[in-house]
Amino acid sequence: MTKKITLPITDEQIENLQAGDSVLLSGSVLTGRDAAHKRLYDLICEGKPLPVELKGELIYYVGPAPAKPGYVVGPAGPTSSYRMDKYAPSLMELGLKGMIGKGARSPEVIDSIVKNHCVYFAAIGGAAALIAKSIKGEEILCYEDLGTEAVRRYVIEDFPCIVAVDCHGNNVYTATEKYAKG
């Protein structure tokens, strides 16, 4: 059974998600990749304010391709999440509630997910054109000079993903026996 979640995500919704759950997200999410994460992290380390509010937000690790006529964005598949692992715990400490990407996360990120009562969703790699159909609007929030890596706000509708790491630390990438048995 697929769970439908309207964002912003609540602590109660996070608590009720389990690793392996199929989810459709609707609402808005932030976007960002390596370069934007590094800039945000550097500001945190310097004790400076961020140009975007993270509290209660989800961030989608994506660098979309240019949009074709009639589309909000071009193909917008997930980026490998491990590239943001150095930065993710600091962002969760500031209230980020979750991330969307692809691939396994480091033990430090998983510990931070549990500590901060967050969630990590996996989007399906290779489905960039399909995922783009779920994106209904976009706005650049900061770091426009980074092009596709700028921090944006996407308005999404029925964005398909799977709970990869839940707030209890259950992890689809390390629990393959459980899921293989059905």
Short mmCIF file of N, CA and C in Angstrom, two decimals:
data_model
loop_
_atom_site.label_atom_id
_atom_site.label_comp_id
_atom_site.label_asym_id
_atom_site.label_seq_id
_atom_site.Cartn_x
_atom_site.Cartn_y
_atom_site.Cartn_z
N MET A 1 0.84 -1.19 0.00
CA MET A 1 0.00 0.00 0.00
C MET A 1 0.88 1.25 0.00
N THR A 2 0.61 2.15 -0.90
CA THR A 2 1.37 3.39 -1.00
C THR A 2 0.78 4.43 -0.05
N LYS A 3 1.65 5.09 0.69
CA LYS A 3 1.22 6.14 1.62
C LYS A 3 1.33 7.48 0.90
N LYS A 4 0.30 8.32 1.03
CA LYS A 4 0.32 9.66 0.46
C LYS A 4 0.60 10.64 1.60
N ILE A 5 1.58 11.51 1.37
CA ILE A 5 1.96 12.49 2.38
C ILE A 5 1.91 13.87 1.74
N THR A 6 1.21 14.79 2.41
CA THR A 6 1.20 16.18 2.01
C THR A 6 2.22 16.91 2.87
N LEU A 7 3.13 17.60 2.21
CA LEU A 7 4.20 18.31 2.90
C LEU A 7 3.73 19.69 3.33
N PRO A 8 4.27 20.26 4.39
CA PRO A 8 5.43 19.79 5.13
C PRO A 8 5.10 18.53 5.95
N ILE A 9 6.10 17.67 6.06
CA ILE A 9 5.94 16.42 6.79
C ILE A 9 5.92 16.70 8.29
N THR A 10 5.10 15.95 9.00
CA THR A 10 5.00 16.14 10.45
C THR A 10 5.79 15.06 11.18
N ASP A 11 6.09 15.31 12.44
CA ASP A 11 6.79 14.31 13.25
C ASP A 11 5.96 13.03 13.35
N GLU A 12 4.64 13.17 13.43
CA GLU A 12 3.77 11.98 13.52
C GLU A 12 3.88 11.16 12.23
N GLN A 13 3.88 11.83 11.08
CA GLN A 13 4.02 11.10 9.81
C GLN A 13 5.37 10.38 9.75
N ILE A 14 6.43 11.07 10.16
CA ILE A 14 7.75 10.46 10.17
C ILE A 14 7.76 9.24 11.06
N GLU A 15 7.15 9.35 12.22
CA GLU A 15 7.10 8.23 13.17
C GLU A 15 6.39 7.02 12.58
N ASN A 16 5.41 7.25 11.74
CA ASN A 16 4.61 6.15 11.17
C ASN A 16 5.20 5.57 9.89
N LEU A 17 6.31 6.11 9.41
CA LEU A 17 6.95 5.56 8.22
C LEU A 17 7.92 4.45 8.61
N GLN A 18 7.96 3.43 7.78
CA GLN A 18 8.89 2.32 8.00
C GLN A 18 9.74 2.12 6.76
N ALA A 19 10.99 1.76 6.96
CA ALA A 19 11.88 1.47 5.84
C ALA A 19 11.19 0.48 4.91
N GLY A 20 11.18 0.80 3.63
CA GLY A 20 10.53 -0.04 2.62
C GLY A 20 9.17 0.46 2.20
N ASP A 21 8.57 1.39 2.96
CA ASP A 21 7.26 1.93 2.59
C ASP A 21 7.35 2.67 1.26
N SER A 22 6.36 2.49 0.42
CA SER A 22 6.21 3.24 -0.82
C SER A 22 5.41 4.50 -0.50
N VAL A 23 5.90 5.65 -0.98
CA VAL A 23 5.31 6.94 -0.61
C VAL A 23 5.13 7.81 -1.86
N LEU A 24 4.05 8.58 -1.86
CA LEU A 24 3.83 9.65 -2.85
C LEU A 24 3.81 10.97 -2.08
N LEU A 25 4.75 11.84 -2.37
CA LEU A 25 4.85 13.13 -1.69
C LEU A 25 4.22 14.23 -2.53
N SER A 26 3.47 15.11 -1.87
CA SER A 26 2.90 16.29 -2.53
C SER A 26 3.10 17.49 -1.63
N GLY A 27 3.39 18.63 -2.23
CA GLY A 27 3.65 19.85 -1.47
C GLY A 27 4.86 20.54 -2.05
N SER A 28 5.79 20.94 -1.19
CA SER A 28 7.01 21.56 -1.71
C SER A 28 8.24 21.01 -1.01
N VAL A 29 9.34 20.97 -1.76
CA VAL A 29 10.63 20.51 -1.24
C VAL A 29 11.71 21.49 -1.71
N LEU A 30 12.79 21.53 -0.96
CA LEU A 30 13.97 22.25 -1.41
C LEU A 30 14.79 21.33 -2.30
N THR A 31 15.66 21.89 -3.11
CA THR A 31 16.59 21.09 -3.89
C THR A 31 18.00 21.58 -3.61
N GLY A 32 18.96 20.73 -3.84
CA GLY A 32 20.35 21.12 -3.68
C GLY A 32 21.26 19.93 -3.87
N ARG A 33 22.46 20.22 -4.32
CA ARG A 33 23.48 19.18 -4.50
C ARG A 33 24.77 19.62 -3.84
N ASP A 34 25.85 19.01 -4.25
CA ASP A 34 27.16 19.17 -3.62
C ASP A 34 27.56 20.62 -3.37
N ALA A 35 27.60 21.41 -4.43
CA ALA A 35 28.10 22.78 -4.33
C ALA A 35 27.25 23.63 -3.38
N ALA A 36 25.94 23.50 -3.48
CA ALA A 36 25.05 24.26 -2.59
C ALA A 36 25.20 23.78 -1.15
N HIS A 37 25.32 22.48 -0.95
CA HIS A 37 25.51 21.96 0.40
C HIS A 37 26.81 22.48 1.02
N LYS A 38 27.86 22.53 0.24
CA LYS A 38 29.13 23.04 0.75
C LYS A 38 28.98 24.49 1.18
N ARG A 39 28.29 25.30 0.38
CA ARG A 39 28.11 26.71 0.76
C ARG A 39 27.30 26.84 2.04
N LEU A 40 26.22 26.06 2.16
CA LEU A 40 25.42 26.10 3.38
C LEU A 40 26.24 25.66 4.59
N TYR A 41 27.00 24.58 4.42
CA TYR A 41 27.84 24.04 5.49
C TYR A 41 28.88 25.07 5.92
N ASP A 42 29.51 25.72 4.97
CA ASP A 42 30.52 26.73 5.30
C ASP A 42 29.90 27.86 6.11
N LEU A 43 28.69 28.29 5.76
CA LEU A 43 28.01 29.33 6.54
C LEU A 43 27.72 28.86 7.96
N ILE A 44 27.29 27.60 8.09
CA ILE A 44 27.03 27.03 9.42
C ILE A 44 28.31 27.06 10.25
N CYS A 45 29.41 26.60 9.65
CA CYS A 45 30.70 26.56 10.35
C CYS A 45 31.17 27.95 10.77
N GLU A 46 30.83 28.96 9.97
CA GLU A 46 31.21 30.35 10.26
C GLU A 46 30.22 31.03 11.21
N GLY A 47 29.13 30.33 11.58
CA GLY A 47 28.13 30.91 12.46
C GLY A 47 27.28 31.97 11.81
N LYS A 48 27.21 31.95 10.48
CA LYS A 48 26.43 32.95 9.75
C LYS A 48 25.04 32.41 9.42
N PRO A 49 24.07 33.30 9.20
CA PRO A 49 22.72 32.84 8.85
C PRO A 49 22.69 32.23 7.44
N LEU A 50 21.80 31.30 7.26
CA LEU A 50 21.62 30.67 5.96
C LEU A 50 20.67 31.49 5.10
N PRO A 51 20.81 31.43 3.78
CA PRO A 51 19.91 32.18 2.90
C PRO A 51 18.56 31.49 2.69
N VAL A 52 18.37 30.35 3.32
CA VAL A 52 17.13 29.59 3.19
C VAL A 52 16.83 28.93 4.54
N GLU A 53 15.56 28.89 4.90
CA GLU A 53 15.14 28.25 6.15
C GLU A 53 15.04 26.74 5.94
N LEU A 54 15.68 25.96 6.79
CA LEU A 54 15.68 24.50 6.67
C LEU A 54 14.66 23.83 7.59
N LYS A 55 14.25 24.51 8.63
CA LYS A 55 13.38 23.90 9.64
C LYS A 55 12.10 23.36 9.00
N GLY A 56 11.87 22.06 9.20
CA GLY A 56 10.66 21.40 8.72
C GLY A 56 10.68 21.01 7.26
N GLU A 57 11.79 21.24 6.58
CA GLU A 57 11.86 21.00 5.12
C GLU A 57 12.43 19.62 4.78
N LEU A 58 12.14 19.20 3.55
CA LEU A 58 12.81 18.08 2.91
C LEU A 58 13.68 18.68 1.82
N ILE A 59 14.82 18.04 1.54
CA ILE A 59 15.66 18.48 0.44
C ILE A 59 15.85 17.32 -0.54
N TYR A 60 15.66 17.63 -1.81
CA TYR A 60 15.81 16.65 -2.89
C TYR A 60 17.16 16.89 -3.54
N TYR A 61 17.99 15.86 -3.56
CA TYR A 61 19.31 15.94 -4.18
C TYR A 61 19.13 15.75 -5.68
N VAL A 62 19.11 16.87 -6.41
CA VAL A 62 18.83 16.83 -7.85
C VAL A 62 19.52 18.00 -8.54
N GLY A 63 19.91 17.77 -9.76
CA GLY A 63 20.41 18.82 -10.65
C GLY A 63 19.68 18.62 -11.96
N PRO A 64 18.53 19.24 -12.13
CA PRO A 64 17.69 18.95 -13.29
C PRO A 64 18.30 19.39 -14.62
N ALA A 65 17.93 18.68 -15.65
CA ALA A 65 18.31 19.07 -17.01
C ALA A 65 17.39 20.23 -17.44
N PRO A 66 17.78 20.95 -18.48
CA PRO A 66 16.93 22.04 -18.96
C PRO A 66 15.53 21.54 -19.34
N ALA A 67 14.55 22.39 -19.10
CA ALA A 67 13.16 22.03 -19.39
C ALA A 67 12.86 22.12 -20.88
N LYS A 68 12.07 21.19 -21.35
CA LYS A 68 11.54 21.25 -22.71
C LYS A 68 10.32 22.15 -22.69
N PRO A 69 9.93 22.70 -23.83
CA PRO A 69 8.73 23.55 -23.87
C PRO A 69 7.53 22.83 -23.25
N GLY A 70 6.83 23.54 -22.38
CA GLY A 70 5.64 22.99 -21.74
C GLY A 70 5.90 22.27 -20.43
N TYR A 71 7.16 22.13 -20.05
CA TYR A 71 7.51 21.46 -18.80
C TYR A 71 8.14 22.45 -17.84
N VAL A 72 7.97 22.21 -16.54
CA VAL A 72 8.55 23.06 -15.51
C VAL A 72 10.06 22.83 -15.45
N VAL A 73 10.47 21.57 -15.50
CA VAL A 73 11.89 21.18 -15.46
C VAL A 73 12.11 20.09 -16.49
N GLY A 74 13.36 19.86 -16.80
CA GLY A 74 13.73 18.72 -17.63
C GLY A 74 13.85 17.49 -16.75
N PRO A 75 14.40 16.42 -17.28
CA PRO A 75 14.60 15.22 -16.45
C PRO A 75 15.24 15.60 -15.12
N ALA A 76 14.69 15.07 -14.04
CA ALA A 76 15.09 15.50 -12.69
C ALA A 76 15.24 14.30 -11.77
N GLY A 77 16.16 13.44 -12.13
CA GLY A 77 16.41 12.24 -11.32
C GLY A 77 17.28 12.53 -10.12
N PRO A 78 17.26 11.64 -9.15
CA PRO A 78 18.02 11.85 -7.92
C PRO A 78 19.53 11.71 -8.13
N THR A 79 20.27 12.46 -7.34
CA THR A 79 21.73 12.40 -7.31
C THR A 79 22.14 11.42 -6.20
N SER A 80 23.30 10.81 -6.36
CA SER A 80 23.84 9.91 -5.33
C SER A 80 24.01 10.67 -4.02
N SER A 81 23.33 10.19 -2.99
CA SER A 81 23.24 10.91 -1.72
C SER A 81 24.53 10.93 -0.93
N TYR A 82 25.38 9.92 -1.09
CA TYR A 82 26.60 9.86 -0.28
C TYR A 82 27.44 11.13 -0.46
N ARG A 83 27.28 11.81 -1.58
CA ARG A 83 28.06 13.03 -1.83
C ARG A 83 27.68 14.16 -0.87
N MET A 84 26.53 14.08 -0.23
CA MET A 84 26.10 15.10 0.73
C MET A 84 26.27 14.64 2.18
N ASP A 85 26.83 13.44 2.39
CA ASP A 85 26.93 12.88 3.74
C ASP A 85 27.72 13.76 4.71
N LYS A 86 28.75 14.44 4.24
CA LYS A 86 29.55 15.31 5.12
C LYS A 86 28.70 16.44 5.68
N TYR A 87 27.72 16.89 4.90
CA TYR A 87 26.95 18.08 5.25
C TYR A 87 25.61 17.78 5.92
N ALA A 88 25.04 16.63 5.64
CA ALA A 88 23.67 16.32 6.08
C ALA A 88 23.45 16.43 7.59
N PRO A 89 24.34 15.89 8.45
CA PRO A 89 24.07 16.01 9.89
C PRO A 89 23.92 17.46 10.36
N SER A 90 24.75 18.37 9.84
CA SER A 90 24.66 19.78 10.23
C SER A 90 23.32 20.38 9.82
N LEU A 91 22.82 19.99 8.65
CA LEU A 91 21.54 20.51 8.18
C LEU A 91 20.38 19.96 9.01
N MET A 92 20.47 18.67 9.38
CA MET A 92 19.42 18.10 10.24
C MET A 92 19.42 18.75 11.61
N GLU A 93 20.60 19.11 12.12
CA GLU A 93 20.68 19.81 13.42
C GLU A 93 19.93 21.14 13.37
N LEU A 94 19.82 21.74 12.18
CA LEU A 94 19.11 23.01 12.02
C LEU A 94 17.63 22.82 11.69
N GLY A 95 17.15 21.58 11.73
CA GLY A 95 15.72 21.34 11.56
C GLY A 95 15.29 20.70 10.27
N LEU A 96 16.23 20.39 9.35
CA LEU A 96 15.86 19.66 8.14
C LEU A 96 15.23 18.34 8.56
N LYS A 97 14.05 18.01 8.01
CA LYS A 97 13.31 16.80 8.43
C LYS A 97 13.58 15.60 7.55
N GLY A 98 14.15 15.80 6.37
CA GLY A 98 14.41 14.64 5.54
C GLY A 98 15.10 14.99 4.26
N MET A 99 15.51 13.94 3.57
CA MET A 99 16.24 14.07 2.32
C MET A 99 15.68 13.07 1.32
N ILE A 100 15.81 13.40 0.04
CA ILE A 100 15.41 12.50 -1.05
C ILE A 100 16.62 12.38 -1.97
N GLY A 101 17.03 11.18 -2.25
CA GLY A 101 18.17 10.96 -3.13
C GLY A 101 18.19 9.52 -3.61
N LYS A 102 19.40 9.01 -3.87
CA LYS A 102 19.51 7.60 -4.21
C LYS A 102 20.78 7.05 -3.57
N GLY A 103 20.71 5.79 -3.18
CA GLY A 103 21.86 5.11 -2.62
C GLY A 103 21.95 5.17 -1.11
N ALA A 104 22.85 4.35 -0.60
CA ALA A 104 23.05 4.20 0.84
C ALA A 104 23.66 5.45 1.46
N ARG A 105 23.46 5.60 2.77
CA ARG A 105 24.01 6.72 3.54
C ARG A 105 25.03 6.19 4.53
N SER A 106 25.89 7.07 4.99
CA SER A 106 26.94 6.71 5.95
C SER A 106 26.33 6.45 7.33
N PRO A 107 27.06 5.72 8.18
CA PRO A 107 26.58 5.51 9.55
C PRO A 107 26.34 6.84 10.28
N GLU A 108 27.17 7.86 10.02
CA GLU A 108 26.99 9.16 10.68
C GLU A 108 25.67 9.82 10.28
N VAL A 109 25.30 9.70 9.02
CA VAL A 109 24.03 10.27 8.57
C VAL A 109 22.87 9.49 9.18
N ILE A 110 22.96 8.18 9.20
CA ILE A 110 21.89 7.37 9.80
C ILE A 110 21.73 7.69 11.28
N ASP A 111 22.85 7.84 12.00
CA ASP A 111 22.78 8.23 13.41
C ASP A 111 22.09 9.58 13.57
N SER A 112 22.39 10.52 12.67
CA SER A 112 21.77 11.84 12.73
C SER A 112 20.28 11.78 12.39
N ILE A 113 19.90 10.90 11.47
CA ILE A 113 18.48 10.70 11.15
C ILE A 113 17.73 10.27 12.40
N VAL A 114 18.29 9.31 13.13
CA VAL A 114 17.65 8.81 14.36
C VAL A 114 17.64 9.92 15.41
N LYS A 115 18.78 10.53 15.66
CA LYS A 115 18.90 11.58 16.68
C LYS A 115 17.92 12.73 16.45
N ASN A 116 17.78 13.13 15.19
CA ASN A 116 16.95 14.30 14.87
C ASN A 116 15.54 13.95 14.40
N HIS A 117 15.18 12.67 14.48
CA HIS A 117 13.85 12.19 14.10
C HIS A 117 13.50 12.62 12.68
N CYS A 118 14.35 12.18 11.75
CA CYS A 118 14.20 12.53 10.34
C CYS A 118 13.92 11.29 9.51
N VAL A 119 13.91 11.46 8.19
CA VAL A 119 13.67 10.35 7.28
C VAL A 119 14.48 10.57 6.00
N TYR A 120 14.91 9.46 5.41
CA TYR A 120 15.60 9.52 4.13
C TYR A 120 14.80 8.71 3.13
N PHE A 121 14.37 9.39 2.06
CA PHE A 121 13.61 8.75 0.99
C PHE A 121 14.54 8.47 -0.19
N ALA A 122 14.33 7.35 -0.85
CA ALA A 122 15.06 7.05 -2.08
C ALA A 122 14.09 7.23 -3.25
N ALA A 123 14.53 8.03 -4.21
CA ALA A 123 13.79 8.14 -5.47
C ALA A 123 14.45 7.16 -6.44
N ILE A 124 13.77 6.85 -7.49
CA ILE A 124 14.23 5.82 -8.40
C ILE A 124 15.17 6.41 -9.43
N GLY A 125 16.43 5.98 -9.38
CA GLY A 125 17.40 6.39 -10.38
C GLY A 125 17.00 5.85 -11.74
N GLY A 126 17.28 6.59 -12.79
CA GLY A 126 16.94 6.16 -14.13
C GLY A 126 15.53 6.53 -14.55
N ALA A 127 14.78 7.15 -13.65
CA ALA A 127 13.39 7.53 -13.94
C ALA A 127 13.25 9.05 -13.97
N ALA A 128 14.29 9.74 -14.41
CA ALA A 128 14.33 11.21 -14.35
C ALA A 128 13.19 11.87 -15.11
N ALA A 129 12.84 11.35 -16.28
CA ALA A 129 11.75 11.95 -17.07
C ALA A 129 10.41 11.73 -16.37
N LEU A 130 10.22 10.55 -15.78
CA LEU A 130 8.98 10.26 -15.05
C LEU A 130 8.86 11.15 -13.81
N ILE A 131 9.95 11.28 -13.07
CA ILE A 131 9.93 12.11 -11.86
C ILE A 131 9.61 13.56 -12.22
N ALA A 132 10.15 14.05 -13.33
CA ALA A 132 9.91 15.43 -13.74
C ALA A 132 8.41 15.72 -13.90
N LYS A 133 7.62 14.72 -14.25
CA LYS A 133 6.17 14.92 -14.39
C LYS A 133 5.50 15.22 -13.05
N SER A 134 6.16 14.86 -11.93
CA SER A 134 5.63 15.14 -10.60
C SER A 134 5.95 16.55 -10.13
N ILE A 135 6.82 17.24 -10.84
CA ILE A 135 7.24 18.58 -10.45
C ILE A 135 6.36 19.60 -11.17
N LYS A 136 5.57 20.33 -10.41
CA LYS A 136 4.57 21.23 -10.97
C LYS A 136 4.98 22.70 -10.95
N GLY A 137 6.03 23.03 -10.19
CA GLY A 137 6.48 24.41 -10.13
C GLY A 137 7.88 24.47 -9.54
N GLU A 138 8.60 25.54 -9.85
CA GLU A 138 9.93 25.73 -9.27
C GLU A 138 10.23 27.19 -9.10
N GLU A 139 11.07 27.46 -8.10
CA GLU A 139 11.52 28.81 -7.83
C GLU A 139 12.96 28.72 -7.33
N ILE A 140 13.86 29.52 -7.88
CA ILE A 140 15.24 29.55 -7.38
C ILE A 140 15.24 30.39 -6.10
N LEU A 141 15.81 29.82 -5.02
CA LEU A 141 15.86 30.50 -3.74
C LEU A 141 17.21 31.17 -3.47
N CYS A 142 18.30 30.49 -3.87
CA CYS A 142 19.63 31.07 -3.66
C CYS A 142 20.66 30.31 -4.48
N TYR A 143 21.83 30.93 -4.62
CA TYR A 143 22.97 30.36 -5.35
C TYR A 143 22.65 30.13 -6.83
N GLU A 144 21.99 31.11 -7.43
CA GLU A 144 21.63 31.03 -8.85
C GLU A 144 22.86 30.83 -9.73
N ASP A 145 24.01 31.32 -9.28
CA ASP A 145 25.24 31.15 -10.05
C ASP A 145 25.65 29.69 -10.21
N LEU A 146 25.07 28.80 -9.42
CA LEU A 146 25.40 27.38 -9.53
C LEU A 146 24.59 26.67 -10.61
N GLY A 147 23.76 27.40 -11.32
CA GLY A 147 22.99 26.79 -12.41
C GLY A 147 22.05 25.70 -11.90
N THR A 148 22.20 24.49 -12.43
CA THR A 148 21.30 23.40 -12.04
C THR A 148 21.47 23.01 -10.58
N GLU A 149 22.59 23.41 -9.96
CA GLU A 149 22.81 23.08 -8.55
C GLU A 149 22.32 24.17 -7.60
N ALA A 150 21.68 25.22 -8.11
CA ALA A 150 21.12 26.25 -7.24
C ALA A 150 20.09 25.63 -6.30
N VAL A 151 19.90 26.25 -5.16
CA VAL A 151 18.84 25.80 -4.25
C VAL A 151 17.52 26.34 -4.77
N ARG A 152 16.60 25.42 -4.99
CA ARG A 152 15.28 25.75 -5.52
C ARG A 152 14.20 25.26 -4.57
N ARG A 153 13.00 25.73 -4.81
CA ARG A 153 11.81 25.14 -4.18
C ARG A 153 10.99 24.56 -5.31
N TYR A 154 10.75 23.25 -5.22
CA TYR A 154 9.87 22.56 -6.17
C TYR A 154 8.51 22.38 -5.53
N VAL A 155 7.47 22.59 -6.30
CA VAL A 155 6.13 22.17 -5.92
C VAL A 155 5.93 20.82 -6.61
N ILE A 156 5.64 19.80 -5.79
CA ILE A 156 5.53 18.44 -6.32
C ILE A 156 4.15 17.86 -6.06
N GLU A 157 3.78 16.91 -6.90
CA GLU A 157 2.50 16.23 -6.75
C GLU A 157 2.71 14.75 -7.05
N ASP A 158 2.39 13.92 -6.05
CA ASP A 158 2.53 12.46 -6.17
C ASP A 158 3.93 12.07 -6.64
N PHE A 159 4.93 12.64 -5.98
CA PHE A 159 6.33 12.34 -6.26
C PHE A 159 6.63 10.96 -5.68
N PRO A 160 7.02 9.98 -6.51
CA PRO A 160 7.19 8.61 -6.02
C PRO A 160 8.55 8.37 -5.37
N CYS A 161 8.54 7.77 -4.19
CA CYS A 161 9.78 7.40 -3.52
C CYS A 161 9.52 6.29 -2.52
N ILE A 162 10.59 5.82 -1.93
CA ILE A 162 10.55 4.73 -0.95
C ILE A 162 11.26 5.22 0.30
N VAL A 163 10.76 4.85 1.47
CA VAL A 163 11.47 5.16 2.71
C VAL A 163 12.70 4.26 2.75
N ALA A 164 13.87 4.87 2.63
CA ALA A 164 15.11 4.10 2.63
C ALA A 164 15.68 3.95 4.03
N VAL A 165 15.59 5.02 4.85
CA VAL A 165 16.01 4.96 6.26
C VAL A 165 14.93 5.66 7.06
N ASP A 166 14.33 4.93 8.00
CA ASP A 166 13.29 5.55 8.83
C ASP A 166 13.90 6.16 10.08
N CYS A 167 13.06 6.83 10.88
CA CYS A 167 13.55 7.57 12.04
C CYS A 167 14.08 6.66 13.15
N HIS A 168 13.92 5.36 13.01
CA HIS A 168 14.44 4.40 13.98
C HIS A 168 15.75 3.79 13.52
N GLY A 169 16.20 4.17 12.32
CA GLY A 169 17.46 3.66 11.80
C GLY A 169 17.33 2.42 10.94
N ASN A 170 16.09 1.95 10.74
CA ASN A 170 15.89 0.81 9.84
C ASN A 170 16.25 1.25 8.43
N ASN A 171 16.96 0.40 7.69
CA ASN A 171 17.63 0.81 6.47
C ASN A 171 17.44 -0.25 5.39
N VAL A 172 16.79 0.10 4.29
CA VAL A 172 16.57 -0.88 3.22
C VAL A 172 17.86 -1.35 2.58
N TYR A 173 18.92 -0.56 2.68
CA TYR A 173 20.17 -0.94 2.05
C TYR A 173 20.93 -1.99 2.86
N THR A 174 20.61 -2.15 4.13
CA THR A 174 21.28 -3.16 4.95
C THR A 174 20.33 -4.25 5.42
N ALA A 175 19.07 -4.14 5.09
CA ALA A 175 18.07 -5.12 5.53
C ALA A 175 17.57 -5.94 4.36
N THR A 176 18.44 -6.27 3.43
CA THR A 176 18.00 -6.95 2.21
C THR A 176 17.36 -8.30 2.48
N GLU A 177 17.81 -9.01 3.50
CA GLU A 177 17.20 -10.33 3.80
C GLU A 177 15.73 -10.16 4.14
N LYS A 178 15.40 -9.17 4.95
CA LYS A 178 14.01 -8.92 5.35
C LYS A 178 13.13 -8.68 4.12
N TYR A 179 13.62 -7.85 3.17
CA TYR A 179 12.81 -7.49 2.02
C TYR A 179 12.83 -8.58 0.95
N ALA A 180 13.88 -9.35 0.87
CA ALA A 180 13.94 -10.44 -0.10
C ALA A 180 12.93 -11.54 0.24
N LYS A 181 12.66 -11.73 1.53
CA LYS A 181 11.70 -12.76 1.97
C LYS A 181 10.27 -12.29 1.82
N GLY A 182 10.09 -10.98 1.64
CA GLY A 182 8.76 -10.43 1.43
C GLY A 182 8.03 -10.23 2.69
#
